[in-house]
XYZ file of C-alpha atoms in Angstrom:
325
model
C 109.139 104.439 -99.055
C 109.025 100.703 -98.102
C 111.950 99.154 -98.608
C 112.880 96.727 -101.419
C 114.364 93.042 -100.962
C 116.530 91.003 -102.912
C 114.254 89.011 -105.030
C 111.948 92.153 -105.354
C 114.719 94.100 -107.427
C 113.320 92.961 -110.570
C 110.390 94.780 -109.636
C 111.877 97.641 -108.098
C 113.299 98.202 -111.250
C 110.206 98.422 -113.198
C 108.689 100.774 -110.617
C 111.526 102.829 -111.468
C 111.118 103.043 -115.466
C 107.464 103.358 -114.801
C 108.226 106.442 -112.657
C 110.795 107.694 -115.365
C 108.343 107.487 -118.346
C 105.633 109.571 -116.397
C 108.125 112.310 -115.159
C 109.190 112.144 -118.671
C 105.670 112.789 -120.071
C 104.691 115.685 -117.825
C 107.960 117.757 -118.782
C 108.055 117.436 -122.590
C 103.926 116.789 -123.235
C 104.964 113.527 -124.887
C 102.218 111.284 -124.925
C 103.284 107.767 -122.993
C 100.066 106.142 -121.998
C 100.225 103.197 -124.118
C 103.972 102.668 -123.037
C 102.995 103.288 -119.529
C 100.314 101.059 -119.525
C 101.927 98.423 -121.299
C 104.976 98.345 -118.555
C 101.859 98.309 -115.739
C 100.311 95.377 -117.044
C 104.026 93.859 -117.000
C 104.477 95.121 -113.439
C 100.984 93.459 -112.266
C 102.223 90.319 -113.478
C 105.741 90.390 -112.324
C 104.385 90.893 -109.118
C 101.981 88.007 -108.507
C 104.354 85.826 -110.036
C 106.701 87.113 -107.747
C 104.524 86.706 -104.603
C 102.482 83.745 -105.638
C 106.326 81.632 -106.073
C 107.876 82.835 -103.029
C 110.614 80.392 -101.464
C 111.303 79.819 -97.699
C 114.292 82.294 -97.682
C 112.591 85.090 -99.097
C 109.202 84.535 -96.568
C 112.286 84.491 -93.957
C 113.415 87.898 -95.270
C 109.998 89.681 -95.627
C 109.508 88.663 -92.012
C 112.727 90.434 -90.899
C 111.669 93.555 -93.145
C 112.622 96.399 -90.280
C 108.880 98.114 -91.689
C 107.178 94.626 -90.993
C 103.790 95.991 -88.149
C 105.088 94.939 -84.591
C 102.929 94.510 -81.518
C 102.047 98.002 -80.756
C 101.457 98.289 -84.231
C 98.516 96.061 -84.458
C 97.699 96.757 -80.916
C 95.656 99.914 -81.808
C 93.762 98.583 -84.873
C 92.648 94.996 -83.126
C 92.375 96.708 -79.391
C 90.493 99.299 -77.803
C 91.126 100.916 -74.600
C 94.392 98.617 -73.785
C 96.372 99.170 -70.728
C 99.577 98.217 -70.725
C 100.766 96.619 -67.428
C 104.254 96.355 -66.571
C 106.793 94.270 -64.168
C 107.125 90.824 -62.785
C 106.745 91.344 -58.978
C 110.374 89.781 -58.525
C 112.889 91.412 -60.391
C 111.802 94.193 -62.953
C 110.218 95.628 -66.221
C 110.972 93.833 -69.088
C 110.465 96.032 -72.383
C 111.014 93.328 -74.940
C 107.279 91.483 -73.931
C 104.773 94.219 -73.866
C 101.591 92.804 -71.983
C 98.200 94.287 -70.829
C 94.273 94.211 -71.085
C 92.175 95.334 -73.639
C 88.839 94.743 -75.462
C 88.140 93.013 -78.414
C 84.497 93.787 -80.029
C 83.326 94.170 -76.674
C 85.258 91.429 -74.802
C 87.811 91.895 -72.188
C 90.940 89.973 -73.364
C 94.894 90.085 -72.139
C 97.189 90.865 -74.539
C 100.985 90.076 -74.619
C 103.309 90.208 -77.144
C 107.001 90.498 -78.068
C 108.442 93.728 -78.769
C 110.929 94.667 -81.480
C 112.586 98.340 -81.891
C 112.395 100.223 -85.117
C 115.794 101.703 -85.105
C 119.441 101.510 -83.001
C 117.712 103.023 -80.030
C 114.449 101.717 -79.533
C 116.230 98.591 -80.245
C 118.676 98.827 -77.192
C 115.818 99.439 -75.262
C 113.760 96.740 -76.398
C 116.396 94.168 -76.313
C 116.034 93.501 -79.697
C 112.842 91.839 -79.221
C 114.922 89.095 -77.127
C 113.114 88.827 -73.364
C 114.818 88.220 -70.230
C 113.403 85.794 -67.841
C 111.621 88.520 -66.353
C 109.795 89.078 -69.200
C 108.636 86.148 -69.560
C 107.550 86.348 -65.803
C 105.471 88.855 -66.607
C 103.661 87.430 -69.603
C 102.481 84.418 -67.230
C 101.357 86.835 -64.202
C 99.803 88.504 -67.115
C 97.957 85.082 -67.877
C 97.358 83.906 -64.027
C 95.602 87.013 -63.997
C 93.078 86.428 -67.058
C 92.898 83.029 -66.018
C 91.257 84.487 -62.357
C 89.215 87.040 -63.820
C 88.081 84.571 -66.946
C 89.795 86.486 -70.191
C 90.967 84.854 -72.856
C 94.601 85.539 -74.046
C 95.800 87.047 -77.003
C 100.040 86.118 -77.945
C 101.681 87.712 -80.422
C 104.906 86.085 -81.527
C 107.775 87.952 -83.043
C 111.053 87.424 -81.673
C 114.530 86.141 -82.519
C 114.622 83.736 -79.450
C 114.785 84.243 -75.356
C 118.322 86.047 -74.116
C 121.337 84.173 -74.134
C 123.214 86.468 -72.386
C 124.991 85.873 -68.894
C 122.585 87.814 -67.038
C 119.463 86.438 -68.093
C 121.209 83.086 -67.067
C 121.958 84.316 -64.082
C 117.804 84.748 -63.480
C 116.802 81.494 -64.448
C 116.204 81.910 -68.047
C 115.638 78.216 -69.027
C 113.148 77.680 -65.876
C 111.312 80.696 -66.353
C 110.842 79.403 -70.380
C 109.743 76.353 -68.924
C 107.679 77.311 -66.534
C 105.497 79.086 -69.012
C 105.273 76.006 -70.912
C 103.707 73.996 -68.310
C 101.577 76.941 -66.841
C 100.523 77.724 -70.558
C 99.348 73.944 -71.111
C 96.919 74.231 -68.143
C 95.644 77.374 -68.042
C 91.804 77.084 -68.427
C 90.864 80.499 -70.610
C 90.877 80.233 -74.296
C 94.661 80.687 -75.381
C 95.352 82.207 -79.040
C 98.344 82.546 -80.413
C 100.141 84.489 -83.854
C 103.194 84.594 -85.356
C 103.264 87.923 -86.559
C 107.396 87.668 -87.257
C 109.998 85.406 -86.639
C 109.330 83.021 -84.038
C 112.662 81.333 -82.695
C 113.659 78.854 -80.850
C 111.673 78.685 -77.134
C 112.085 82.106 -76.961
C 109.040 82.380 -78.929
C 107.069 78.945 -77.822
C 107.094 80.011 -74.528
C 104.284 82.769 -75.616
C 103.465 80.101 -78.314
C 101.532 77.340 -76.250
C 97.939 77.949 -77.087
C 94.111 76.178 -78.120
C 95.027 78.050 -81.358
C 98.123 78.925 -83.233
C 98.018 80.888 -86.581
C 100.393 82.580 -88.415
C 100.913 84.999 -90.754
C 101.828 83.686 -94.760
C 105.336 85.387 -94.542
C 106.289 84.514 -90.965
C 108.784 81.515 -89.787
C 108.606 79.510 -86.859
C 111.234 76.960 -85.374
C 113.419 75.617 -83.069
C 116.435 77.488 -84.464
C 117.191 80.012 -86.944
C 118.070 78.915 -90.811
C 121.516 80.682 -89.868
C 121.845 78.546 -86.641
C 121.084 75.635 -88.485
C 123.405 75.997 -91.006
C 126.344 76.568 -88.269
C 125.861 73.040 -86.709
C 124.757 70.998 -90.171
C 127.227 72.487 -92.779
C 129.368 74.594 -90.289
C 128.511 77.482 -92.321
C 126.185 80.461 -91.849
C 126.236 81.310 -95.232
C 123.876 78.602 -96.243
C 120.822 79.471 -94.484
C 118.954 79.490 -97.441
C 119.880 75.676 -97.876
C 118.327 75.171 -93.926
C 115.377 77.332 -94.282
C 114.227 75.031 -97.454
C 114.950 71.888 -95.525
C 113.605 72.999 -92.375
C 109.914 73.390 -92.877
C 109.921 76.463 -91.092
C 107.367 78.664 -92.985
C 103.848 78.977 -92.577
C 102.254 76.513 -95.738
C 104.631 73.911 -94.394
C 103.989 73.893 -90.751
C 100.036 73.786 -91.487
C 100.657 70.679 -93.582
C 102.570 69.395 -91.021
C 99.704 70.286 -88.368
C 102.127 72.042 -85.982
C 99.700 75.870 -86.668
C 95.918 75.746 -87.288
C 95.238 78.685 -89.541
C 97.769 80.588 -92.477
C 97.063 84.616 -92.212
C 96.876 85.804 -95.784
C 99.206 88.732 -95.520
C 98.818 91.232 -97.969
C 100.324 91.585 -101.495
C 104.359 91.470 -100.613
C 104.021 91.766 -97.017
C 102.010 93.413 -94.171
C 104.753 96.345 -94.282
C 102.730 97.103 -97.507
C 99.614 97.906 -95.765
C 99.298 97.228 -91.805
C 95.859 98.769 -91.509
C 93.944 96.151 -93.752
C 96.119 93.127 -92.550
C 95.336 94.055 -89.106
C 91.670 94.037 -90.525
C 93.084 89.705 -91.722
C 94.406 89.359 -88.400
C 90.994 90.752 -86.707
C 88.757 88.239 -88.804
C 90.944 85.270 -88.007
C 90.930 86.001 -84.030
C 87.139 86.341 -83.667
C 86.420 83.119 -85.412
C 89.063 81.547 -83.306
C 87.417 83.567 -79.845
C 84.241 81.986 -80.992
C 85.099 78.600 -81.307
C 87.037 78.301 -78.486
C 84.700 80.099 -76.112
C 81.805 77.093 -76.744
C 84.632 74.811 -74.800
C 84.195 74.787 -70.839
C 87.274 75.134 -68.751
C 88.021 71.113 -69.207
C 87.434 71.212 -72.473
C 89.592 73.817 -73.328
C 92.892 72.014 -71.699
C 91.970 69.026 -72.901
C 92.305 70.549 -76.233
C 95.550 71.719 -76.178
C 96.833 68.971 -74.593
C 95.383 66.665 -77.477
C 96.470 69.167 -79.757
C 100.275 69.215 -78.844
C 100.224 65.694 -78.592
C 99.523 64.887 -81.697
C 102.504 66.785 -83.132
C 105.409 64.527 -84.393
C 105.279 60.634 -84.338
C 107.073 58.344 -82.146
C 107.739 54.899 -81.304
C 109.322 52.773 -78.148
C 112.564 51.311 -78.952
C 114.271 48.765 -76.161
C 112.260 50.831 -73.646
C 113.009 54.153 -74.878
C 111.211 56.856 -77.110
C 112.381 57.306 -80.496
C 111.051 59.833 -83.071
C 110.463 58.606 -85.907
């Protein structure tokens, strides 16, 4: 059973009575149809209102639903014959960015993505989806790799930001981020990249720097967390859903402001309701993208993404300095 959020209780609740009248009707041979169809009819539109009015908090909670698809969950419906390559030649095997090669329709493309656990365990092992600089070590011999051998790559972005642990300190966590940024910006293979979860902080932009950025409708993607946010602003956790309405963190609001390209329609309240056909949105999405992108040469392509992230923001020189405006 997929589990229920806060602002889907109202409609939890009608599930339930709708269940109730039918177990009802099979043990004492009372007919309930018109009832029962009546409260369906009510349920249907309780539930597009419901999805179709979503605010920024609850897209934030759907994307931390613990059912929401992962990478090696939409691995095997968008991939065939994927290998999965491990290590980062200096210091270990990171399992919180899973990387590899695989085909798409026919293509050879390398695939990386952040990895979340399902429960306590796989969790610990995983890292909680939080990489290590060596993770992120991997992910760009991953890409040096594609970029000799001419295969586009594929991110997937779904984590709560990079390590901030002592150790991963210790290993150059802040160079290895940013050493993926610049390698990312000038790598000359088609780059695509999706938000498939949460995408925090650099954690998640240094997988994020790409010719194409989508993301899915109930994904967020920023700088910081709404919780984080609300620490430094109001000094208060408690008001994230205050910060994740001012933020512009969700996916409508960063395609207005032009920081993604395309919004995945997930579908109806959530891809944990059906991972199979919004693997099948995700598909559709990444071979118009591959095609596009593949009529670029190798200068083209970098030239893109550099015009593309420079056109993010505005700014302005003030007594010799850059200001944003």
């Amino acid at each position: 059973m997929v589990g229920e959020l806060e602002f889907e209780r109202p409609i939890t609740e009608l599930k339930k009575k709708i269940a109730e009248l039918k177990s009802f009707m099979q043990e004492k041979g009372i007919d309930l149809t018109d009832e029962i169809s009546s409260l369906e009819e009510r349920l249907s539109a309780l539930q597009n209102d419901t999805y179709e009015n979503m605010t920024p908090w609850d897209r934030v909670l759907v994307a931390r639903h613990p059912e929401r698809p992962t990478t090696l969950d939409y691995i095997p419906s968008l991939f065939t014959d994927f290998i999965e390559l491990h290590g980062d030649r200096l210091f270990g095997e990171d399992e919180a960015i899973v990387g590899g090669i695989g085909m798409f329709h026919g293509q050879p493309v390398t695939v990386i993505g952040q990895q979340r656990g399902r429960d306590t365990k796989e969790n610990i092992r995983r890292n909680f989806g939080m990489p290590h600089p060596e993770g992120y070590r991997k992910a760009l011999r991953l890409m040096k790799q594609a970029e000799k051998f001419s295969r586009p790559v594929i991110c997937l972005l779904d984590t709560k930001g990079a390590f901030p642990g002592k150790s991963a300190e210790e290993r150059g966590q802040s160079e290895a981020i940013a050493r993926n940024l610049i390698e990312m910006a000038g790598l000359t293979v088609p780059i695509i990249c999706i938000i498939i979860g949460e995408g925090a902080s650099g954690g998640a932009l240094a997988l994020g720097v790409g010719n194409h950025v989508h993301m899915l409708e109930n994904s967020w993607y920023s700088v910081i967390s709404p919780e984080g946010a609300a620490s430094i602003l109001w000094k208060d956790s408690t008001k994230a859903k205050l910060a994740a309405e001012s933020m512009k963190i969700t996916a409508p609001d960063l395609k207005k402001l032009g920081v993604i390209d395309e919004v995945i329609e997930e579908v109806k309240g959530g891809a944990h309701h059906d991972s199979a056909e919004q693997a099948r949105r995700i598909d559709a999405v990444l071979q118009q993208s591959l095609a596009d992108l593949q009529k670029m040469s190798e200068e083209e392509l970098v030239e893109q993404r550099y015009e593309k992230y420079k056109k993010m923001g505005q700014f302005t020189f003030v007594n010799g300095s850059i200001a944003m405006k």
